[in-house]
Amino acid sequence: DGSLPSTETMTEFVALIAESDHVQLTDEIPTQQGSAPYPLPDRTSTDLSGLATAVNLLNLSVINVGSMLPADSPLLLSWSMNAARAVSNRLTADERSAYVAAVSSEIETLLEKIAIPSKASFTLPEKDGEIRLQIRNDAEIDLSVRVRLVSTKLAFPNESTVVLLRAGSTTDVAIPVRARSNGRFGVELQVTTPQGNTFVAPPTTLSARVTALAGIGQVVSVVLLLLILTWWVAHIRRNRRAALEQGTVL
């Protein structure tokens, strides 16, 4: 899972190898000229515990943001290798921190290439329709993101949608929607990595205006008006009938 191995486990593992007749640790590496010194690090001389949390978080970011990349992208391999180098006890504390910072910076730079709408408004004239958005990818490679809209006034047949954003272009995203009520209200736009664990950009609130159910409101109004007119006519008839019975009206 990318976490640092247990020091106790690795100590026993190295001791077991040292006692084996078939596997031997060496302080030299083969070269074309024969061999060259390659001293093994002192496993007790470097404390990596302070870096464990940072490296574990970095590996999670590599996995989550890496899901945006094409399967053959060299970036994912580069990030993974540099994250692994960050725990090498051949490096100084500053060098290990530099690896973590470098990978984190590359990931952050990639996320900044995605631009989502900060302000947008739309109108739904029918009960069932689509909300259309535009998402910009300024990176030099295609990237995939997961798009999700959240609103108590709207229902979405698909909880979320994974969208492929072409490099250096703007992609139109159509999201099916069903109106639950009329009015003007906010809709939260969430754009995350395909795994859904990391926001590509902070969530933003869009403005929605729904008039899809206006026809129903008009029908209700007409029915209420007819009921009032019916009551009024019946009231007049009752008064006239009462007056006739009392002989006050000829």
mmCIF file of C-alpha atoms in Angstrom:
data_model
loop_
_atom_site.group_PDB
_atom_site.id
_atom_site.type_symbol
_atom_site.label_atom_id
_atom_site.label_comp_id
_atom_site.label_asym_id
_atom_site.label_seq_id
_atom_site.Cartn_x
_atom_site.Cartn_y
_atom_site.Cartn_z
ATOM 1 C CA ASP A 1 0.000 0.000 0.000
ATOM 2 C CA GLY A 2 3.018 2.296 -0.219
ATOM 3 C CA SER A 3 3.504 2.630 3.542
ATOM 4 C CA LEU A 4 6.937 2.349 5.130
ATOM 5 C CA PRO A 5 7.964 -1.196 6.147
ATOM 6 C CA SER A 6 8.375 -2.125 9.776
ATOM 7 C CA THR A 7 11.951 -1.563 11.014
ATOM 8 C CA GLU A 8 11.769 -4.729 13.116
ATOM 9 C CA THR A 9 10.579 -6.799 10.153
ATOM 10 C CA MET A 10 13.278 -5.488 7.826
ATOM 11 C CA THR A 11 15.969 -6.097 10.481
ATOM 12 C CA GLU A 12 14.935 -9.740 10.770
ATOM 13 C CA PHE A 13 14.734 -10.017 6.985
ATOM 14 C CA VAL A 14 18.286 -8.741 6.477
ATOM 15 C CA ALA A 15 19.531 -11.047 9.240
ATOM 16 C CA LEU A 16 17.821 -14.020 7.582
ATOM 17 C CA ILE A 17 19.448 -13.240 4.230
ATOM 18 C CA ALA A 18 22.841 -12.913 5.887
ATOM 19 C CA GLU A 19 22.492 -16.421 7.345
ATOM 20 C CA SER A 20 21.418 -17.981 4.027
ATOM 21 C CA ASP A 21 23.823 -20.128 1.999
ATOM 22 C CA HIS A 22 22.102 -19.202 -1.266
ATOM 23 C CA VAL A 23 21.646 -15.437 -0.924
ATOM 24 C CA GLN A 24 24.419 -13.052 -0.016
ATOM 25 C CA LEU A 25 24.523 -9.311 0.600
ATOM 26 C CA THR A 26 27.314 -7.463 -1.155
ATOM 27 C CA ASP A 27 28.850 -4.050 -1.059
ATOM 28 C CA GLU A 28 29.839 -4.172 -4.744
ATOM 29 C CA ILE A 29 27.895 -3.957 -7.980
ATOM 30 C CA PRO A 30 28.979 -5.517 -11.285
ATOM 31 C CA THR A 31 30.262 -3.196 -13.992
ATOM 32 C CA GLN A 32 31.849 -3.665 -17.408
ATOM 33 C CA GLN A 33 35.259 -3.238 -15.756
ATOM 34 C CA GLY A 34 34.565 -5.810 -13.063
ATOM 35 C CA SER A 35 32.957 -4.458 -9.906
ATOM 36 C CA ALA A 36 32.626 -1.182 -8.086
ATOM 37 C CA PRO A 37 32.182 -0.399 -4.402
ATOM 38 C CA TYR A 38 28.546 0.158 -3.457
ATOM 39 C CA PRO A 39 28.464 0.240 0.351
ATOM 40 C CA LEU A 40 25.223 -0.925 1.907
ATOM 41 C CA PRO A 41 23.585 1.704 4.123
ATOM 42 C CA ASP A 42 23.657 1.347 7.852
ATOM 43 C CA ARG A 43 20.085 0.340 8.577
ATOM 44 C CA THR A 44 20.259 1.790 12.083
ATOM 45 C CA SER A 45 21.713 5.159 11.144
ATOM 46 C CA THR A 46 18.671 6.766 9.494
ATOM 47 C CA ASP A 47 15.326 7.462 11.120
ATOM 48 C CA LEU A 48 12.531 7.621 8.537
ATOM 49 C CA SER A 49 9.669 7.811 11.014
ATOM 50 C CA GLY A 50 9.278 11.563 10.610
ATOM 51 C CA LEU A 51 8.732 11.145 6.876
ATOM 52 C CA ALA A 52 6.253 8.264 7.090
ATOM 53 C CA THR A 53 3.075 10.347 7.160
ATOM 54 C CA ALA A 54 4.193 12.613 4.323
ATOM 55 C CA VAL A 55 5.169 9.670 2.118
ATOM 56 C CA ASN A 56 1.944 7.782 2.820
ATOM 57 C CA LEU A 57 -0.113 10.853 1.911
ATOM 58 C CA LEU A 58 2.010 11.336 -1.196
ATOM 59 C CA ASN A 59 1.422 7.741 -2.308
ATOM 60 C CA LEU A 60 -2.330 8.219 -1.880
ATOM 61 C CA SER A 61 -2.136 11.340 -4.052
ATOM 62 C CA VAL A 62 -0.151 9.449 -6.684
ATOM 63 C CA ILE A 63 -2.847 6.763 -6.825
ATOM 64 C CA ASN A 64 -5.801 9.191 -6.838
ATOM 65 C CA VAL A 65 -4.445 11.800 -9.241
ATOM 66 C CA GLY A 66 -2.770 9.065 -11.294
ATOM 67 C CA SER A 67 -6.254 7.765 -12.156
ATOM 68 C CA MET A 68 -6.684 10.930 -14.263
ATOM 69 C CA LEU A 69 -3.780 9.993 -16.522
ATOM 70 C CA PRO A 70 -3.802 7.820 -19.643
ATOM 71 C CA ALA A 71 -2.749 4.233 -18.958
ATOM 72 C CA ASP A 72 0.521 4.688 -20.881
ATOM 73 C CA SER A 73 1.484 8.030 -19.314
ATOM 74 C CA PRO A 74 5.090 8.107 -18.049
ATOM 75 C CA LEU A 75 4.078 10.559 -15.330
ATOM 76 C CA LEU A 76 2.569 7.879 -13.120
ATOM 77 C CA LEU A 77 5.759 5.789 -13.238
ATOM 78 C CA SER A 78 7.867 8.871 -12.550
ATOM 79 C CA TRP A 79 5.753 9.863 -9.541
ATOM 80 C CA SER A 80 5.805 6.337 -8.129
ATOM 81 C CA MET A 81 9.576 5.971 -8.520
ATOM 82 C CA ASN A 82 10.336 9.340 -6.956
ATOM 83 C CA ALA A 83 7.969 8.632 -4.071
ATOM 84 C CA ALA A 84 9.847 5.369 -3.521
ATOM 85 C CA ARG A 85 13.199 7.192 -3.628
ATOM 86 C CA ALA A 86 11.959 9.480 -0.871
ATOM 87 C CA VAL A 87 12.337 6.668 1.687
ATOM 88 C CA SER A 88 15.859 5.718 0.671
ATOM 89 C CA ASN A 89 18.225 5.856 3.642
ATOM 90 C CA ARG A 90 21.044 6.646 1.236
ATOM 91 C CA LEU A 91 19.685 10.182 1.153
ATOM 92 C CA THR A 92 19.859 12.961 3.669
ATOM 93 C CA ALA A 93 16.704 14.235 5.323
ATOM 94 C CA ASP A 94 16.718 17.302 3.055
ATOM 95 C CA GLU A 95 17.108 15.142 -0.074
ATOM 96 C CA ARG A 96 14.225 12.884 0.937
ATOM 97 C CA SER A 97 12.032 15.923 1.638
ATOM 98 C CA ALA A 98 13.012 17.331 -1.746
ATOM 99 C CA TYR A 99 11.664 14.207 -3.499
ATOM 100 C CA VAL A 100 8.362 14.496 -1.639
ATOM 101 C CA ALA A 101 8.116 18.203 -2.449
ATOM 102 C CA ALA A 102 8.941 17.647 -6.133
ATOM 103 C CA VAL A 103 6.254 15.011 -6.671
ATOM 104 C CA SER A 104 3.698 17.024 -4.695
ATOM 105 C CA SER A 105 4.470 20.090 -6.803
ATOM 106 C CA GLU A 106 4.029 18.179 -10.083
ATOM 107 C CA ILE A 107 0.686 16.805 -8.899
ATOM 108 C CA GLU A 108 -0.509 20.257 -7.818
ATOM 109 C CA THR A 109 0.593 21.774 -11.135
ATOM 110 C CA LEU A 110 -1.360 19.144 -13.059
ATOM 111 C CA LEU A 111 -4.527 19.795 -11.049
ATOM 112 C CA GLU A 112 -4.213 23.516 -11.731
ATOM 113 C CA LYS A 113 -4.493 22.781 -15.466
ATOM 114 C CA ILE A 114 -8.191 21.968 -15.024
ATOM 115 C CA ALA A 115 -10.562 24.962 -15.088
ATOM 116 C CA ILE A 116 -14.192 24.535 -14.040
ATOM 117 C CA PRO A 117 -16.993 27.130 -14.216
ATOM 118 C CA SER A 118 -16.865 29.478 -11.236
ATOM 119 C CA LYS A 119 -20.133 31.189 -12.170
ATOM 120 C CA ALA A 120 -22.839 29.825 -14.410
ATOM 121 C CA SER A 121 -26.620 29.846 -14.609
ATOM 122 C CA PHE A 122 -29.077 27.718 -16.514
ATOM 123 C CA THR A 123 -32.825 27.352 -16.994
ATOM 124 C CA LEU A 124 -34.840 24.141 -17.216
ATOM 125 C CA PRO A 125 -38.024 24.744 -19.237
ATOM 126 C CA GLU A 126 -39.078 21.093 -19.005
ATOM 127 C CA LYS A 127 -39.229 18.510 -16.252
ATOM 128 C CA ASP A 128 -36.560 16.316 -17.892
ATOM 129 C CA GLY A 129 -33.562 17.969 -19.485
ATOM 130 C CA GLU A 130 -29.784 18.446 -19.447
ATOM 131 C CA ILE A 131 -27.388 20.736 -17.691
ATOM 132 C CA ARG A 132 -24.508 21.634 -19.995
ATOM 133 C CA LEU A 133 -21.133 22.647 -18.597
ATOM 134 C CA GLN A 134 -17.727 23.465 -20.063
ATOM 135 C CA ILE A 135 -14.501 22.205 -18.463
ATOM 136 C CA ARG A 136 -11.101 23.316 -19.711
ATOM 137 C CA ASN A 137 -7.951 21.144 -19.786
ATOM 138 C CA ASP A 138 -4.795 23.203 -20.335
ATOM 139 C CA ALA A 139 -2.460 20.246 -19.800
ATOM 140 C CA GLU A 140 -0.509 18.719 -22.683
ATOM 141 C CA ILE A 141 -2.096 15.286 -22.116
ATOM 142 C CA ASP A 142 -5.678 14.010 -21.984
ATOM 143 C CA LEU A 143 -7.075 13.820 -18.470
ATOM 144 C CA SER A 144 -10.132 12.103 -17.011
ATOM 145 C CA VAL A 145 -12.275 13.604 -14.251
ATOM 146 C CA ARG A 146 -15.462 12.684 -12.415
ATOM 147 C CA VAL A 147 -18.261 15.287 -12.546
ATOM 148 C CA ARG A 148 -21.059 15.379 -9.987
ATOM 149 C CA LEU A 149 -23.906 17.824 -9.346
ATOM 150 C CA VAL A 150 -25.652 18.071 -5.995
ATOM 151 C CA SER A 151 -29.044 19.712 -5.332
ATOM 152 C CA THR A 152 -32.099 18.988 -3.213
ATOM 153 C CA LYS A 153 -34.325 20.501 -5.918
ATOM 154 C CA LEU A 154 -33.059 18.336 -8.788
ATOM 155 C CA ALA A 155 -32.738 14.602 -9.349
ATOM 156 C CA PHE A 156 -29.857 13.141 -11.363
ATOM 157 C CA PRO A 157 -30.290 9.724 -13.048
ATOM 158 C CA ASN A 158 -26.511 9.267 -12.903
ATOM 159 C CA GLU A 159 -24.906 9.980 -9.543
ATOM 160 C CA SER A 160 -21.716 11.073 -11.325
ATOM 161 C CA THR A 161 -20.100 10.945 -14.751
ATOM 162 C CA VAL A 162 -16.483 10.264 -15.769
ATOM 163 C CA VAL A 163 -15.467 12.639 -18.562
ATOM 164 C CA LEU A 164 -12.385 12.548 -20.796
ATOM 165 C CA LEU A 165 -10.925 16.026 -21.234
ATOM 166 C CA ARG A 166 -8.826 16.372 -24.369
ATOM 167 C CA ALA A 167 -5.467 18.117 -24.040
ATOM 168 C CA GLY A 168 -5.468 21.869 -24.576
ATOM 169 C CA SER A 169 -9.188 22.127 -25.233
ATOM 170 C CA THR A 170 -12.592 22.769 -23.686
ATOM 171 C CA THR A 171 -15.003 19.869 -23.301
ATOM 172 C CA ASP A 172 -18.798 20.205 -23.240
ATOM 173 C CA VAL A 173 -20.353 18.059 -20.527
ATOM 174 C CA ALA A 174 -24.074 17.226 -20.641
ATOM 175 C CA ILE A 175 -25.619 15.915 -17.429
ATOM 176 C CA PRO A 176 -29.190 14.501 -17.486
ATOM 177 C CA VAL A 177 -31.466 16.031 -14.845
ATOM 178 C CA ARG A 178 -35.074 15.899 -13.640
ATOM 179 C CA ALA A 179 -36.718 18.876 -11.926
ATOM 180 C CA ARG A 180 -38.447 18.359 -8.580
ATOM 181 C CA SER A 181 -39.807 21.852 -8.091
ATOM 182 C CA ASN A 182 -39.874 25.319 -9.612
ATOM 183 C CA GLY A 183 -37.808 28.271 -8.517
ATOM 184 C CA ARG A 184 -34.267 29.600 -8.440
ATOM 185 C CA PHE A 185 -31.669 27.833 -6.309
ATOM 186 C CA GLY A 186 -28.035 26.783 -6.107
ATOM 187 C CA VAL A 187 -26.492 23.604 -7.518
ATOM 188 C CA GLU A 188 -23.080 22.455 -6.282
ATOM 189 C CA LEU A 189 -20.593 21.357 -8.942
ATOM 190 C CA GLN A 190 -17.983 18.829 -7.794
ATOM 191 C CA VAL A 191 -15.109 17.773 -10.071
ATOM 192 C CA THR A 192 -12.856 15.054 -8.645
ATOM 193 C CA THR A 193 -10.373 12.466 -9.805
ATOM 194 C CA PRO A 194 -12.021 9.386 -11.368
ATOM 195 C CA GLN A 195 -11.577 7.526 -8.082
ATOM 196 C CA GLY A 196 -13.547 10.322 -6.434
ATOM 197 C CA ASN A 197 -11.157 10.764 -3.511
ATOM 198 C CA THR A 198 -9.490 14.052 -4.493
ATOM 199 C CA PHE A 199 -11.050 17.322 -5.634
ATOM 200 C CA VAL A 200 -9.541 18.569 -8.872
ATOM 201 C CA ALA A 201 -10.790 22.040 -7.960
ATOM 202 C CA PRO A 202 -12.770 23.430 -5.015
ATOM 203 C CA PRO A 203 -16.536 22.811 -5.365
ATOM 204 C CA THR A 204 -18.438 25.741 -6.833
ATOM 205 C CA THR A 205 -22.112 26.745 -6.714
ATOM 206 C CA LEU A 206 -24.064 27.321 -9.928
ATOM 207 C CA SER A 207 -27.407 29.109 -10.258
ATOM 208 C CA ALA A 208 -30.418 27.153 -11.496
ATOM 209 C CA ARG A 209 -33.841 28.449 -12.549
ATOM 210 C CA VAL A 210 -36.556 25.868 -13.066
ATOM 211 C CA THR A 211 -39.829 26.665 -14.851
ATOM 212 C CA ALA A 212 -40.520 23.089 -15.861
ATOM 213 C CA LEU A 213 -43.532 22.714 -13.610
ATOM 214 C CA ALA A 214 -45.151 26.028 -14.498
ATOM 215 C CA GLY A 215 -47.935 24.288 -16.453
ATOM 216 C CA ILE A 216 -48.989 22.380 -13.362
ATOM 217 C CA GLY A 217 -49.110 25.602 -11.365
ATOM 218 C CA GLN A 218 -51.400 27.168 -13.961
ATOM 219 C CA VAL A 219 -53.736 24.174 -13.857
ATOM 220 C CA VAL A 220 -53.902 24.381 -10.073
ATOM 221 C CA SER A 221 -54.680 28.093 -10.253
ATOM 222 C CA VAL A 222 -57.507 27.527 -12.762
ATOM 223 C CA VAL A 223 -58.989 24.761 -10.619
ATOM 224 C CA LEU A 224 -58.913 26.983 -7.537
ATOM 225 C CA LEU A 225 -60.584 29.804 -9.485
ATOM 226 C CA LEU A 226 -63.347 27.458 -10.671
ATOM 227 C CA LEU A 227 -63.921 26.256 -7.126
ATOM 228 C CA ILE A 228 -64.240 29.850 -5.913
ATOM 229 C CA LEU A 229 -66.672 30.723 -8.719
ATOM 230 C CA THR A 230 -68.726 27.608 -8.010
ATOM 231 C CA TRP A 231 -68.924 28.482 -4.324
ATOM 232 C CA TRP A 232 -69.882 32.066 -5.137
ATOM 233 C CA VAL A 233 -72.676 31.006 -7.504
ATOM 234 C CA ALA A 234 -73.982 28.523 -4.970
ATOM 235 C CA HIS A 235 -73.868 31.226 -2.281
ATOM 236 C CA ILE A 236 -75.900 33.649 -4.424
ATOM 237 C CA ARG A 237 -78.479 30.969 -5.195
ATOM 238 C CA ARG A 238 -78.860 30.101 -1.533
ATOM 239 C CA ASN A 239 -79.396 33.763 -0.636
ATOM 240 C CA ARG A 240 -81.945 34.212 -3.448
ATOM 241 C CA ARG A 241 -83.800 31.054 -2.430
ATOM 242 C CA ALA A 242 -83.922 32.205 1.181
ATOM 243 C CA ALA A 243 -85.215 35.606 0.142
ATOM 244 C CA LEU A 244 -87.980 34.063 -2.010
ATOM 245 C CA GLU A 245 -89.051 31.867 0.858
ATOM 246 C CA GLN A 246 -89.353 34.931 3.094
ATOM 247 C CA GLY A 247 -91.347 36.802 0.412
ATOM 248 C CA THR A 248 -88.835 39.626 0.163
ATOM 249 C CA VAL A 249 -88.208 39.059 -3.519
ATOM 250 C CA LEU A 250 -91.013 38.974 -6.132
#
